[in-house]
């Protein structure tokens, strides 16, 4: 293990641990995830951009990190091209990883990508603080703090975080009948992988792409997940308002749901400690079925703010917050959870097929 490091919360509480990654000073938002497995996918999920992630499962690193290889132009085993978390906190690091696909240790990967990480932290106490007080700004430093007067805590959610993780240029995948304009707000690669199974062409564009100014032929729209506060993205909201006005089939996931709600005239709010993990139960209000789903979000839709022609689709059975919305007449809908999983259960992966079928039916594509 490396030198001692310190996680300092904005409320003044300090946690000392052992370094296993890069040893540099960072600022971020302290959050926690209840997932037991899937850390290569989680750490590369752009929705975590700017966050110092605490893993509640006590043993991390026990199956190492898989090799980087591409399939269909996309990295396998990872959800973006690099680690997106700002820093990592865990209880126990497993140095001797064991898995047939492992190519390096977690510590080696973190150091290579310049990500600070601490083990030996009392993550139960830390998680209880974040659960009871709410997520908060934090610092990770490798110099022993003498007092807190010299530290400043920056709120990352003031910034448009999506602008840091979105693609910078248009990219096309596949050659199917249904052309989907795919807003990359910090997408997870598995969303593209799944859509390509269903006779689609994916046109991946930046978060601020204006379909009215750009000459792009498309049939339907998808809005991905991503980090931060959707209200920092007025350009995307304006474009989505026009898309809805033109009755173009539209599907959003996570941040995409929040953007769609804002474009429809609704509002969003920040959750106390968010939903992060792969074990969240949601209920389909239409069918009455319950699904276990993967989550990574800190904001939710204010249900009462939605126009009367938008209906509640899914709710969270832990805290009754909104997990899905849909228009009563037109093919517009969104979910707050991650049906693409990676990591997590694939119980709701059918939503991708459902969107493709609904779009084709609306557009009369056979």
Tab-separated table of C-alpha atoms in Angstrom:
chain	number	residue	atom	x	y	z
A	1	UNK	CA	0.000	0.000	0.000
A	2	UNK	CA	1.030	3.629	-0.507
A	3	UNK	CA	1.123	6.529	1.914
A	4	UNK	CA	-1.716	7.672	4.135
A	5	UNK	CA	-4.502	9.665	2.563
A	6	UNK	CA	-7.436	11.631	3.927
A	7	UNK	CA	-11.039	12.078	2.882
A	8	UNK	CA	-12.371	15.344	4.287
A	9	UNK	CA	-16.106	15.950	4.192
A	10	UNK	CA	-17.591	19.428	3.989
A	11	UNK	CA	-19.102	18.956	7.458
A	12	UNK	CA	-15.568	18.689	8.881
A	13	UNK	CA	-15.347	14.929	9.389
A	14	UNK	CA	-12.071	13.307	8.351
A	15	UNK	CA	-11.395	9.684	7.359
A	16	UNK	CA	-7.848	8.317	7.155
A	17	UNK	CA	-6.976	5.483	4.795
A	18	UNK	CA	-4.237	3.825	2.741
A	19	UNK	CA	-3.516	4.964	-0.802
A	20	UNK	CA	-3.795	2.467	-3.650
A	21	UNK	CA	-4.098	4.835	-6.603
A	22	UNK	CA	-2.698	8.170	-7.662
A	23	UNK	CA	-1.634	10.461	-4.813
A	24	UNK	CA	-2.972	13.849	-5.852
A	25	UNK	CA	-5.331	16.372	-4.282
A	26	UNK	CA	-8.912	16.262	-5.596
A	27	UNK	CA	-12.286	17.863	-4.927
A	28	UNK	CA	-15.622	16.207	-5.695
A	29	UNK	CA	-19.032	15.174	-4.463
A	30	UNK	CA	-18.950	12.284	-1.960
A	31	UNK	CA	-21.521	9.609	-2.872
A	32	UNK	CA	-21.978	5.884	-2.240
A	33	UNK	CA	-22.966	2.827	-4.279
A	34	UNK	CA	-24.464	-0.370	-2.890
A	35	UNK	CA	-23.343	-2.548	-5.820
A	36	UNK	CA	-21.451	-5.735	-4.941
A	37	UNK	CA	-19.847	-6.333	-8.353
A	38	UNK	CA	-19.313	-4.553	-11.642
A	39	UNK	CA	-16.706	-2.006	-10.634
A	40	UNK	CA	-15.000	-1.791	-14.080
A	41	UNK	CA	-18.372	-0.789	-15.573
A	42	UNK	CA	-19.280	1.510	-12.669
A	43	UNK	CA	-15.967	3.373	-12.567
A	44	UNK	CA	-16.196	4.060	-16.318
A	45	UNK	CA	-19.824	5.268	-16.148
A	46	UNK	CA	-19.770	8.997	-17.076
A	47	UNK	CA	-22.676	9.661	-14.683
A	48	UNK	CA	-20.050	9.423	-11.908
A	49	UNK	CA	-17.955	12.225	-13.399
A	50	UNK	CA	-16.747	14.574	-10.650
A	51	UNK	CA	-17.754	12.261	-7.794
A	52	UNK	CA	-15.738	10.577	-5.043
A	53	UNK	CA	-17.337	7.156	-4.919
A	54	UNK	CA	-17.628	5.040	-1.761
A	55	UNK	CA	-18.261	1.333	-2.311
A	56	UNK	CA	-20.412	-0.138	0.470
A	57	UNK	CA	-19.447	-3.725	-0.398
A	58	UNK	CA	-16.370	-4.425	1.774
A	59	UNK	CA	-14.095	-6.306	-0.667
A	60	UNK	CA	-13.087	-4.489	-3.859
A	61	UNK	CA	-10.548	-5.545	-6.489
A	62	UNK	CA	-10.913	-9.293	-6.022
A	63	UNK	CA	-11.368	-10.030	-9.742
A	64	UNK	CA	-8.974	-7.454	-11.172
A	65	UNK	CA	-9.559	-5.497	-14.376
A	66	UNK	CA	-10.258	-6.999	-17.828
A	67	UNK	CA	-8.157	-6.246	-20.904
A	68	UNK	CA	-9.185	-3.438	-23.257
A	69	UNK	CA	-10.601	-4.900	-26.458
A	70	UNK	CA	-13.114	-3.582	-28.954
A	71	UNK	CA	-16.193	-5.138	-30.495
A	72	UNK	CA	-18.424	-3.282	-32.980
A	73	UNK	CA	-16.250	-0.139	-32.573
A	74	UNK	CA	-16.957	-0.154	-28.823
A	75	UNK	CA	-14.877	-1.184	-25.817
A	76	UNK	CA	-16.024	-4.440	-24.238
A	77	UNK	CA	-16.300	-4.700	-20.412
A	78	UNK	CA	-16.218	-0.919	-19.934
A	79	UNK	CA	-18.871	1.794	-20.313
A	80	UNK	CA	-16.591	4.559	-21.632
A	81	UNK	CA	-12.995	5.015	-22.728
A	82	UNK	CA	-11.620	5.910	-19.273
A	83	UNK	CA	-12.320	5.966	-15.530
A	84	UNK	CA	-14.858	8.720	-14.829
A	85	UNK	CA	-14.989	8.826	-11.018
A	86	UNK	CA	-12.919	11.597	-9.401
A	87	UNK	CA	-11.778	9.362	-6.538
A	88	UNK	CA	-12.511	6.011	-4.873
A	89	UNK	CA	-13.094	4.937	-1.247
A	90	UNK	CA	-13.377	1.358	0.017
A	91	UNK	CA	-13.142	-0.745	3.139
A	92	UNK	CA	-10.760	-3.501	2.001
A	93	UNK	CA	-8.664	-3.779	-1.152
A	94	UNK	CA	-7.928	-7.289	-2.438
A	95	UNK	CA	-4.362	-7.232	-3.782
A	96	UNK	CA	-4.306	-10.744	-5.247
A	97	UNK	CA	-7.019	-10.636	-7.899
A	98	UNK	CA	-8.290	-13.834	-9.488
A	99	UNK	CA	-10.294	-14.016	-12.721
A	100	UNK	CA	-9.583	-15.642	-16.075
A	101	UNK	CA	-10.174	-12.352	-17.922
A	102	UNK	CA	-8.147	-10.172	-15.546
A	103	UNK	CA	-5.223	-8.370	-17.188
A	104	UNK	CA	-4.124	-6.094	-14.316
A	105	UNK	CA	-4.928	-5.187	-10.733
A	106	UNK	CA	-7.379	-2.469	-9.751
A	107	UNK	CA	-4.548	-0.518	-8.105
A	108	UNK	CA	-2.492	-0.611	-11.314
A	109	UNK	CA	-5.476	0.622	-13.373
A	110	UNK	CA	-6.208	3.479	-10.962
A	111	UNK	CA	-2.569	4.627	-10.979
A	112	UNK	CA	-2.391	4.409	-14.774
A	113	UNK	CA	-5.467	6.648	-15.069
A	114	UNK	CA	-4.329	9.037	-12.283
A	115	UNK	CA	-7.274	8.311	-9.968
A	116	UNK	CA	-6.748	8.671	-6.192
A	117	UNK	CA	-8.161	5.899	-4.028
A	118	UNK	CA	-8.229	4.993	-0.335
A	119	UNK	CA	-8.763	1.657	1.408
A	120	UNK	CA	-9.051	0.891	5.099
A	121	UNK	CA	-11.890	3.396	5.486
A	122	UNK	CA	-14.851	2.701	7.788
A	123	UNK	CA	-17.320	2.746	4.897
A	124	UNK	CA	-20.280	1.808	7.108
A	125	UNK	CA	-19.848	4.977	9.157
A	126	UNK	CA	-19.154	7.070	6.064
A	127	UNK	CA	-22.231	5.732	4.276
A	128	UNK	CA	-24.433	6.380	7.316
A	129	UNK	CA	-23.243	10.000	7.365
A	130	UNK	CA	-24.042	10.458	3.657
A	131	UNK	CA	-27.393	8.718	4.092
A	132	UNK	CA	-28.427	10.793	7.101
A	133	UNK	CA	-26.859	14.156	6.208
A	134	UNK	CA	-27.047	13.799	2.427
A	135	UNK	CA	-24.290	13.654	-0.195
A	136	UNK	CA	-21.808	16.469	0.287
A	137	UNK	CA	-18.744	18.088	-1.204
A	138	UNK	CA	-15.450	16.522	-0.177
A	139	UNK	CA	-11.692	16.616	-0.619
A	140	UNK	CA	-9.118	13.840	-0.874
A	141	UNK	CA	-5.595	14.810	0.096
A	142	UNK	CA	-2.337	13.036	0.904
A	143	UNK	CA	-1.004	15.703	3.223
A	144	UNK	CA	-2.135	15.357	6.842
A	145	UNK	CA	-4.651	18.136	7.492
A	146	UNK	CA	-3.662	20.415	10.389
A	147	UNK	CA	-6.891	22.412	10.253
A	148	UNK	CA	-9.713	22.922	7.768
A	149	UNK	CA	-9.306	26.668	7.290
A	150	UNK	CA	-7.104	26.225	4.242
A	151	UNK	CA	-9.576	24.026	2.345
A	152	UNK	CA	-12.390	25.105	0.049
A	153	UNK	CA	-15.223	22.800	-0.997
A	154	UNK	CA	-16.472	23.280	-4.539
A	155	UNK	CA	-19.975	22.250	-5.622
A	156	UNK	CA	-19.419	20.440	-8.923
A	157	UNK	CA	-23.131	20.544	-9.742
A	158	UNK	CA	-22.898	24.275	-10.486
A	159	UNK	CA	-21.114	23.324	-13.713
A	160	UNK	CA	-22.405	21.742	-16.883
A	161	UNK	CA	-20.626	18.429	-16.245
A	162	UNK	CA	-22.041	16.889	-19.417
A	163	UNK	CA	-19.852	19.180	-21.519
A	164	UNK	CA	-16.787	17.341	-20.136
A	165	UNK	CA	-17.948	13.804	-20.946
A	166	UNK	CA	-20.028	14.121	-24.130
A	167	UNK	CA	-18.609	13.269	-27.526
A	168	UNK	CA	-17.184	16.173	-29.526
A	169	UNK	CA	-18.177	14.921	-32.961
A	170	UNK	CA	-20.882	12.970	-34.771
A	171	UNK	CA	-20.314	9.197	-35.107
A	172	UNK	CA	-22.515	6.653	-36.890
A	173	UNK	CA	-22.902	2.995	-35.851
A	174	UNK	CA	-24.810	0.296	-37.704
A	175	UNK	CA	-26.900	0.429	-40.852
A	176	UNK	CA	-30.446	-0.450	-39.828
A	177	UNK	CA	-33.833	0.849	-40.933
A	178	UNK	CA	-34.630	3.002	-37.894
A	179	UNK	CA	-32.276	6.007	-37.675
A	180	UNK	CA	-31.909	7.138	-34.051
A	181	UNK	CA	-30.412	10.529	-33.211
A	182	UNK	CA	-28.501	9.614	-30.059
A	183	UNK	CA	-27.771	12.513	-27.694
A	184	UNK	CA	-24.555	11.612	-25.882
A	185	UNK	CA	-24.848	13.328	-22.500
A	186	UNK	CA	-22.371	10.887	-20.976
A	187	UNK	CA	-23.710	7.652	-22.422
A	188	UNK	CA	-22.937	4.127	-21.319
A	189	UNK	CA	-21.662	2.076	-24.247
A	190	UNK	CA	-24.069	-0.771	-23.575
A	191	UNK	CA	-26.948	1.457	-24.687
A	192	UNK	CA	-25.455	1.508	-28.197
A	193	UNK	CA	-24.662	-2.222	-28.075
A	194	UNK	CA	-28.293	-3.080	-27.298
A	195	UNK	CA	-29.851	-0.717	-29.847
A	196	UNK	CA	-27.682	-2.233	-32.598
A	197	UNK	CA	-29.417	-5.598	-32.074
A	198	UNK	CA	-32.693	-4.141	-33.341
A	199	UNK	CA	-32.152	-3.076	-36.970
A	200	UNK	CA	-31.103	0.484	-36.130
A	201	UNK	CA	-28.623	3.106	-37.243
A	202	UNK	CA	-27.214	5.061	-34.290
A	203	UNK	CA	-26.208	8.676	-34.977
A	204	UNK	CA	-24.241	9.689	-31.877
A	205	UNK	CA	-24.083	13.478	-31.411
A	206	UNK	CA	-22.823	15.939	-28.763
A	207	UNK	CA	-25.074	17.135	-25.951
A	208	UNK	CA	-25.627	20.549	-27.592
A	209	UNK	CA	-26.337	19.278	-31.114
A	210	UNK	CA	-29.047	21.334	-32.813
A	211	UNK	CA	-31.027	19.090	-35.203
A	212	UNK	CA	-32.696	22.155	-36.757
A	213	UNK	CA	-29.405	23.709	-37.877
A	214	UNK	CA	-27.552	20.511	-38.770
A	215	UNK	CA	-28.546	18.527	-41.853
A	216	UNK	CA	-29.066	15.105	-40.296
A	217	UNK	CA	-31.636	12.563	-41.406
A	218	UNK	CA	-33.173	10.745	-38.427
A	219	UNK	CA	-36.443	9.053	-37.431
A	220	UNK	CA	-36.329	8.953	-33.629
A	221	UNK	CA	-34.392	10.438	-30.703
A	222	UNK	CA	-32.645	8.907	-27.704
A	223	UNK	CA	-31.265	10.958	-24.783
A	224	UNK	CA	-28.643	9.219	-22.647
A	225	UNK	CA	-27.629	9.296	-19.021
A	226	UNK	CA	-24.965	11.683	-17.779
A	227	UNK	CA	-23.603	13.586	-14.776
A	228	UNK	CA	-24.809	16.633	-12.892
A	229	UNK	CA	-27.873	18.862	-12.984
A	230	UNK	CA	-29.958	18.795	-16.178
A	231	UNK	CA	-30.888	22.452	-15.608
A	232	UNK	CA	-27.348	23.447	-16.660
A	233	UNK	CA	-28.172	22.307	-20.236
A	234	UNK	CA	-30.583	24.879	-21.735
A	235	UNK	CA	-29.389	24.154	-25.292
A	236	UNK	CA	-30.423	20.487	-25.048
A	237	UNK	CA	-33.738	21.377	-23.438
A	238	UNK	CA	-34.535	23.826	-26.269
A	239	UNK	CA	-33.759	21.176	-28.904
A	240	UNK	CA	-35.925	18.592	-27.116
A	241	UNK	CA	-38.830	21.036	-26.911
A	242	UNK	CA	-38.737	21.348	-30.690
A	243	UNK	CA	-38.397	17.570	-31.120
A	244	UNK	CA	-41.485	16.985	-28.958
A	245	UNK	CA	-43.358	19.694	-30.846
A	246	UNK	CA	-42.653	17.799	-34.082
A	247	UNK	CA	-43.977	14.542	-32.555
A	248	UNK	CA	-40.694	12.660	-33.127
A	249	UNK	CA	-40.504	9.410	-31.085
A	250	UNK	CA	-38.218	10.048	-28.100
A	251	UNK	CA	-36.772	7.884	-25.321
A	252	UNK	CA	-34.645	9.080	-22.387
A	253	UNK	CA	-32.665	7.292	-19.684
A	254	UNK	CA	-31.561	8.760	-16.329
A	255	UNK	CA	-30.394	12.344	-17.090
A	256	UNK	CA	-32.321	11.851	-20.344
A	257	UNK	CA	-35.542	11.483	-18.338
A	258	UNK	CA	-34.834	14.707	-16.448
A	259	UNK	CA	-34.112	16.581	-19.697
A	260	UNK	CA	-37.293	15.235	-21.269
A	261	UNK	CA	-39.336	16.291	-18.221
A	262	UNK	CA	-37.849	19.806	-18.350
A	263	UNK	CA	-38.539	20.043	-22.090
A	264	UNK	CA	-42.156	19.008	-21.458
A	265	UNK	CA	-42.542	21.828	-18.920
A	266	UNK	CA	-41.872	19.867	-15.735
A	267	UNK	CA	-39.260	20.302	-13.013
A	268	UNK	CA	-36.617	18.254	-11.180
A	269	UNK	CA	-35.072	18.247	-7.699
A	270	UNK	CA	-31.987	16.842	-5.998
A	271	UNK	CA	-32.388	13.698	-3.895
A	272	UNK	CA	-30.878	13.632	-0.414
A	273	UNK	CA	-28.404	10.853	-1.181
A	274	UNK	CA	-29.473	9.569	-4.593
A	275	UNK	CA	-29.848	6.044	-5.939
A	276	UNK	CA	-26.589	4.295	-6.811
A	277	UNK	CA	-26.348	0.516	-7.045
A	278	UNK	CA	-27.819	-2.501	-8.800
A	279	UNK	CA	-30.569	-3.538	-6.398
A	280	UNK	CA	-33.317	-0.913	-6.604
A	281	UNK	CA	-36.916	-2.209	-6.899
A	282	UNK	CA	-39.201	-0.278	-9.248
A	283	UNK	CA	-42.850	-0.868	-10.068
A	284	UNK	CA	-44.445	-0.541	-13.498
A	285	UNK	CA	-47.672	1.351	-12.756
A	286	UNK	CA	-49.254	0.095	-15.996
A	287	UNK	CA	-48.646	-3.640	-15.586
A	288	UNK	CA	-48.196	-3.806	-11.809
A	289	UNK	CA	-44.939	-5.744	-12.260
A	290	UNK	CA	-41.889	-5.136	-10.054
A	291	UNK	CA	-38.340	-5.112	-11.473
A	292	UNK	CA	-34.921	-5.015	-9.803
A	293	UNK	CA	-32.931	-2.324	-11.580
A	294	UNK	CA	-29.547	-0.628	-11.816
A	295	UNK	CA	-29.385	3.046	-10.770
A	296	UNK	CA	-26.941	5.949	-10.780
A	297	UNK	CA	-28.665	9.297	-10.261
A	298	UNK	CA	-28.842	12.133	-7.777
A	299	UNK	CA	-31.881	13.965	-9.193
A	300	UNK	CA	-35.513	13.050	-9.813
A	301	UNK	CA	-38.585	14.414	-11.586
A	302	UNK	CA	-41.179	16.407	-9.625
A	303	UNK	CA	-44.274	14.403	-10.579
A	304	UNK	CA	-46.806	17.142	-9.849
A	305	UNK	CA	-44.933	19.525	-12.161
A	306	UNK	CA	-45.628	17.465	-15.285
A	307	UNK	CA	-48.324	18.557	-17.749
A	308	UNK	CA	-51.618	16.686	-17.487
A	309	UNK	CA	-50.972	14.685	-20.670
A	310	UNK	CA	-47.853	13.060	-19.156
A	311	UNK	CA	-48.363	9.972	-16.966
A	312	UNK	CA	-46.303	8.279	-14.268
A	313	UNK	CA	-44.903	4.983	-15.569
A	314	UNK	CA	-42.540	3.631	-12.893
A	315	UNK	CA	-42.025	4.389	-9.198
A	316	UNK	CA	-39.267	3.387	-6.765
A	317	UNK	CA	-40.566	0.987	-4.110
A	318	UNK	CA	-37.922	2.056	-1.572
A	319	UNK	CA	-38.819	5.757	-1.387
A	320	UNK	CA	-41.734	6.223	-3.858
A	321	UNK	CA	-39.741	8.629	-6.042
A	322	UNK	CA	-40.441	8.759	-9.757
A	323	UNK	CA	-38.646	6.259	-12.006
A	324	UNK	CA	-40.431	6.668	-15.335
A	325	UNK	CA	-42.765	8.916	-17.322
A	326	UNK	CA	-44.639	8.619	-20.612
A	327	UNK	CA	-46.925	10.721	-22.773
A	328	UNK	CA	-50.514	9.508	-22.921
A	329	UNK	CA	-50.816	9.949	-26.689
A	330	UNK	CA	-47.438	10.339	-28.427
A	331	UNK	CA	-44.378	7.993	-28.378
A	332	UNK	CA	-42.433	9.986	-25.777
A	333	UNK	CA	-41.219	8.188	-22.659
A	334	UNK	CA	-38.290	7.920	-20.279
A	335	UNK	CA	-36.998	5.998	-17.269
A	336	UNK	CA	-34.762	7.119	-14.413
A	337	UNK	CA	-33.049	3.744	-13.975
A	338	UNK	CA	-30.653	1.935	-16.341
A	339	UNK	CA	-32.314	-0.808	-18.421
A	340	UNK	CA	-28.972	-1.399	-20.183
A	341	UNK	CA	-27.514	-2.480	-16.789
A	342	UNK	CA	-23.729	-3.011	-16.967
A	343	UNK	CA	-23.502	-3.531	-14.112
A	344	UNK	CA	-26.743	-4.946	-12.803
A	345	UNK	CA	-29.812	-6.967	-13.766
A	346	UNK	CA	-31.153	-6.982	-17.322
A	347	UNK	CA	-34.826	-7.362	-16.307
A	348	UNK	CA	-35.847	-4.122	-18.063
A	349	UNK	CA	-33.688	-4.420	-21.183
A	350	UNK	CA	-36.973	-4.958	-23.073
A	351	UNK	CA	-37.470	-1.174	-22.990
A	352	UNK	CA	-35.007	-0.738	-25.892
A	353	UNK	CA	-36.958	-3.161	-28.066
A	354	UNK	CA	-40.191	-1.517	-26.947
A	355	UNK	CA	-38.957	1.917	-28.047
A	356	UNK	CA	-37.792	0.632	-31.441
A	357	UNK	CA	-41.151	-1.072	-32.035
A	358	UNK	CA	-43.144	1.979	-30.909
A	359	UNK	CA	-41.080	4.281	-33.120
A	360	UNK	CA	-41.489	2.011	-36.149
A	361	UNK	CA	-45.224	1.718	-35.520
A	362	UNK	CA	-45.615	5.506	-35.237
A	363	UNK	CA	-43.504	6.109	-38.350
A	364	UNK	CA	-45.038	3.164	-40.242
A	365	UNK	CA	-41.639	1.554	-40.828
A	366	UNK	CA	-41.869	-2.170	-41.585
